[in-house]
Tab-separated table of C-alpha atoms in Angstrom:
chain	number	residue	atom	x	y	z
P	154	MET	CA	-52.959	-21.035	-28.628
P	155	ASP	CA	-54.757	-22.360	-31.699
P	156	GLU	CA	-53.232	-22.788	-35.090
P	157	THR	CA	-54.785	-23.497	-38.491
P	158	ASN	CA	-53.881	-26.120	-40.855
P	159	ASN	CA	-53.633	-25.899	-44.677
P	160	SER	CA	-57.568	-26.350	-44.987
P	161	GLY	CA	-58.126	-23.416	-42.637
P	162	THR	CA	-59.294	-25.543	-39.775
P	163	PRO	CA	-57.980	-24.430	-36.337
P	164	THR	CA	-55.699	-26.925	-34.560
P	165	GLU	CA	-54.272	-26.685	-31.022
P	166	SER	CA	-50.503	-26.144	-30.645
P	167	SER	CA	-48.731	-29.050	-28.953
P	168	PRO	CA	-47.486	-28.884	-25.401
P	169	ARG	CA	-43.939	-29.409	-26.646
P	170	THR	CA	-44.173	-26.305	-28.915
P	171	SER	CA	-45.417	-24.211	-25.996
P	172	PHE	CA	-42.647	-25.413	-23.798
P	173	LEU	CA	-39.921	-24.623	-26.417
P	174	HIS	CA	-41.469	-21.239	-26.869
P	175	LEU	CA	-41.391	-20.596	-23.075
P	176	LEU	CA	-37.818	-21.917	-22.852
P	177	SER	CA	-36.673	-19.754	-25.591
P	178	THR	CA	-38.264	-16.618	-24.020
P	179	LEU	CA	-36.555	-17.454	-20.541
P	180	VAL	CA	-33.161	-17.863	-22.226
P	181	LYS	CA	-33.372	-14.647	-24.004
P	182	VAL	CA	-34.516	-12.863	-20.689
P	183	PHE	CA	-31.520	-14.549	-18.887
P	184	ILE	CA	-29.118	-13.329	-21.554
P	185	VAL	CA	-30.467	-9.773	-21.388
P	186	VAL	CA	-30.117	-9.736	-17.542
P	187	LEU	CA	-26.477	-10.999	-17.767
P	188	ILE	CA	-25.673	-8.255	-20.275
P	189	VAL	CA	-27.192	-5.624	-18.063
P	190	LEU	CA	-25.516	-6.857	-14.959
P	191	GLY	CA	-22.087	-7.114	-16.757
P	192	PHE	CA	-22.608	-3.609	-18.019
P	193	VAL	CA	-23.481	-2.199	-14.613
P	194	ALA	CA	-20.435	-4.183	-12.971
P	195	LEU	CA	-18.148	-2.612	-15.639
P	196	ILE	CA	-19.410	0.834	-14.955
P	197	LEU	CA	-19.176	0.376	-11.225
P	198	TYR	CA	-15.723	-1.027	-11.566
P	199	LEU	CA	-14.551	1.883	-13.718
P	200	PHE	CA	-16.288	4.305	-11.361
P	201	TYR	CA	-15.077	2.991	-8.021
P	202	HIS	CA	-11.932	1.197	-8.777
P	203	PRO	CA	-9.501	2.583	-6.293
P	204	ASP	CA	-6.421	4.362	-7.634
P	205	GLU	CA	-3.231	3.506	-5.711
P	206	MET	CA	-2.483	5.819	-2.837
P	207	GLN	CA	0.441	8.332	-2.971
P	208	VAL	CA	3.234	7.873	-0.519
P	209	ILE	CA	5.902	10.548	0.049
P	210	VAL	CA	8.587	10.709	2.695
P	211	GLU	CA	8.520	14.323	3.709
P	212	THR	CA	11.249	14.470	6.314
P	213	ALA	CA	13.867	11.747	7.490
P	214	SER	CA	17.044	11.614	9.594
P	215	LEU	CA	19.383	9.041	10.738
P	216	THR	CA	21.225	9.665	13.991
P	217	ARG	CA	24.162	7.717	15.496
P	218	PHE	CA	25.243	8.014	19.114
P	219	THR	CA	28.124	5.882	20.361
P	220	LEU	CA	28.909	5.130	24.078
P	221	VAL	CA	32.632	4.264	24.310
P	222	SER	CA	33.350	1.823	27.113
P	223	ASP	CA	36.536	0.373	28.440
P	224	THR	CA	35.651	-2.990	26.621
P	225	PRO	CA	36.913	-3.498	22.884
P	226	ASN	CA	33.343	-3.043	21.779
P	227	SER	CA	31.335	0.173	21.919
P	228	CYS	CA	27.466	0.345	22.189
P	229	THR	CA	26.124	2.213	19.297
P	230	PHE	CA	22.567	3.637	19.048
P	231	PHE	CA	20.860	4.343	15.774
P	232	ASN	CA	17.775	6.404	15.518
P	233	LEU	CA	15.759	6.622	12.282
P	234	SER	CA	13.020	9.223	12.267
P	235	LEU	CA	10.657	9.905	9.412
P	236	THR	CA	7.517	11.695	8.524
P	237	VAL	CA	5.433	10.167	5.782
P	238	ALA	CA	2.580	11.578	3.839
P	239	LEU	CA	-0.195	9.144	2.666
P	240	ARG	CA	-2.518	10.605	0.049
P	241	ASN	CA	-5.844	9.126	-0.972
P	242	PRO	CA	-6.461	10.381	-4.450
P	243	ASN	CA	-10.000	8.789	-4.932
P	244	TYR	CA	-13.150	10.835	-5.155
P	245	PHE	CA	-15.510	8.115	-4.031
P	246	VAL	CA	-13.394	5.466	-2.127
P	247	GLY	CA	-12.102	5.743	1.485
P	248	ILE	CA	-9.393	3.643	2.869
P	249	HIS	CA	-9.212	1.590	6.087
P	250	TYR	CA	-5.548	1.175	7.227
P	251	ASP	CA	-6.253	-1.784	9.484
P	252	ARG	CA	-2.552	-2.553	10.075
P	253	LEU	CA	0.520	-0.644	9.311
P	254	GLU	CA	4.195	-0.969	10.144
P	255	ALA	CA	7.448	0.468	9.013
P	256	ASP	CA	10.486	-1.940	8.259
P	257	ALA	CA	13.857	-0.353	7.794
P	258	PHE	CA	16.855	-1.749	6.028
P	259	ARG	CA	20.346	0.049	6.147
P	260	ASN	CA	22.819	-0.825	3.705
P	261	ASN	CA	20.906	-3.949	2.619
P	262	GLU	CA	20.846	-5.199	6.224
P	263	PRO	CA	17.720	-5.381	8.664
P	264	PHE	CA	17.797	-2.272	10.740
P	265	GLY	CA	14.511	-2.366	12.719
P	266	TRP	CA	10.742	-1.933	12.613
P	267	THR	CA	7.927	-0.274	14.434
P	268	THR	CA	4.120	-0.350	14.188
P	269	LEU	CA	2.057	2.577	13.141
P	270	PRO	CA	-1.531	3.455	14.336
P	271	ALA	CA	-4.494	2.285	12.415
P	272	PHE	CA	-6.806	4.741	10.883
P	273	TYR	CA	-9.506	5.589	8.294
P	274	GLN	CA	-8.675	7.911	5.434
P	275	GLU	CA	-11.445	10.059	3.751
P	276	GLN	CA	-11.605	10.510	0.000
P	277	LYS	CA	-9.148	13.065	-1.432
P	278	ASN	CA	-7.484	13.466	1.809
P	279	THR	CA	-3.753	13.380	3.027
P	280	ASP	CA	-2.733	12.124	6.292
P	281	ILE	CA	0.740	12.397	7.976
P	282	VAL	CA	2.201	9.484	9.942
P	283	THR	CA	5.467	9.568	12.127
P	284	ALA	CA	7.767	6.600	12.445
P	285	ILE	CA	10.745	6.190	14.824
P	286	VAL	CA	12.915	3.252	14.315
P	287	GLN	CA	15.685	2.570	16.715
P	288	ARG	CA	18.512	0.018	16.974
P	289	HIS	CA	21.500	-0.534	19.241
P	290	THR	CA	24.435	-2.825	18.430
P	291	TYR	CA	27.864	-3.589	19.819
P	292	MET	CA	30.876	-3.069	17.413
P	293	PRO	CA	34.568	-2.155	17.551
P	294	ILE	CA	35.042	1.645	16.950
P	295	GLU	CA	37.508	0.633	14.101
P	296	SER	CA	34.968	-1.581	12.323
P	297	GLU	CA	34.389	-1.325	8.505
P	298	GLU	CA	30.826	0.056	9.230
P	299	PHE	CA	32.294	2.981	11.190
P	300	LYS	CA	34.904	3.636	8.540
P	301	TYR	CA	32.299	3.587	5.737
P	302	ASP	CA	29.888	5.927	7.469
P	303	ASP	CA	32.696	8.405	8.566
P	304	GLY	CA	34.168	8.257	5.222
P	305	THR	CA	30.977	9.101	3.185
P	306	GLY	CA	28.625	10.752	5.653
P	307	LEU	CA	25.775	8.887	3.835
P	308	SER	CA	23.635	5.884	4.549
P	309	ASN	CA	21.442	3.977	2.119
P	310	VAL	CA	18.150	3.276	4.001
P	311	GLU	CA	15.141	1.489	2.570
P	312	VAL	CA	11.792	1.902	4.367
P	313	ARG	CA	9.036	-0.519	3.608
P	314	LEU	CA	5.445	0.148	4.678
P	315	GLU	CA	3.467	-3.063	5.098
P	316	GLY	CA	0.088	-3.848	6.402
P	317	ARG	CA	-3.533	-4.585	5.480
P	318	VAL	CA	-6.072	-2.141	3.997
P	319	ARG	CA	-9.753	-2.189	3.166
P	320	TYR	CA	-11.610	0.013	0.703
P	321	ARG	CA	-14.951	1.727	1.392
P	322	PHE	CA	-17.462	2.534	-1.276
P	323	GLY	CA	-20.199	4.254	0.673
P	324	ALA	CA	-21.819	1.590	2.942
P	325	VAL	CA	-19.834	-1.214	1.163
P	326	VAL	CA	-16.412	-2.231	2.514
P	327	THR	CA	-14.131	-4.639	0.470
P	328	LYS	CA	-12.323	-7.529	1.965
P	329	SER	CA	-8.740	-7.048	3.321
P	330	HIS	CA	-5.966	-6.418	0.964
P	331	SER	CA	-2.045	-6.581	1.331
P	332	LEU	CA	-0.294	-3.176	1.300
P	333	ARG	CA	3.425	-2.852	0.443
P	334	VAL	CA	5.156	0.423	-0.230
P	335	GLU	CA	8.968	0.844	-0.818
P	336	CYS	CA	10.811	3.955	-0.032
P	337	PRO	CA	14.531	4.079	-0.970
P	338	LEU	CA	16.393	6.815	0.835
P	339	THR	CA	19.876	8.312	1.020
P	340	LEU	CA	20.290	9.941	4.315
P	341	GLN	CA	22.972	12.201	6.006
P	342	LEU	CA	24.311	10.302	8.967
P	343	ILE	CA	24.195	12.567	12.002
P	344	THR	CA	27.068	11.810	14.404
P	345	THR	CA	28.619	14.014	16.979
P	346	GLY	CA	32.023	15.335	16.176
P	347	ILE	CA	31.799	14.898	12.328
P	348	SER	CA	32.059	18.057	10.116
P	349	TRP	CA	29.698	16.931	7.454
P	350	ASN	CA	26.652	16.552	9.789
P	351	ALA	CA	24.870	19.634	8.369
P	352	GLY	CA	26.111	19.372	4.777
P	353	ARG	CA	23.117	17.746	3.080
P	354	ASP	CA	19.282	18.511	3.292
P	355	PHE	CA	16.885	15.674	2.880
P	356	GLN	CA	14.995	15.727	-0.253
P	357	ARG	CA	11.263	14.857	-0.361
P	358	THR	CA	11.182	11.267	-1.721
P	359	LYS	CA	8.244	9.663	-3.584
P	360	CYS	CA	7.794	5.969	-2.755
P	361	SER	CA	6.656	3.097	-4.903
P	362	VAL	CA	3.372	1.292	-4.197
P	363	VAL	CA	3.948	-2.294	-4.926
P	364	LYS	CA	0.732	-3.856	-3.591
P	365	TYR	CA	-2.557	-2.103	-2.559
């Protein structure tokens, strides 16, 4: 490109000026591209960012069965059964439950655990999973645990659902994320020979999603 001096005579622009002009243009293009990509990423994040799943314990029961032997200790079997509804509230996001297990704690003590089947959940869909956690222990029939249960008829149980999930956005699947859900329950302990066994119906309980 030619320029004119003060006398009107054309002069050639220096290579340095041309380089600076090209560099300035490239920087401006780069900034515009970054702004556009950032804007697109923000829109996609707001549009596809998954809302946390909704978890509700629909039914739950805790049963105690004791085999009395001639020894000072009796073998006691506990059976915790629950039905859990997992709701995917997202319009555009599916959920891969790659690993899922239920850990139970009774009166703040570890009770037992069980694995649940892996599955894929479609958008705006609810799936029902059933978990059965069993435990047996040996204890005197006069133990404090028996006295507490027989005196109140209630047991405090916390069920934790833990596992790994991935989210699907069309053909795109995210990396694996940790899942942790906490479900505090107060259950009527069902024991043969106790009059309050049928005295309290279980109330549907909403769980807290800690990680997803």
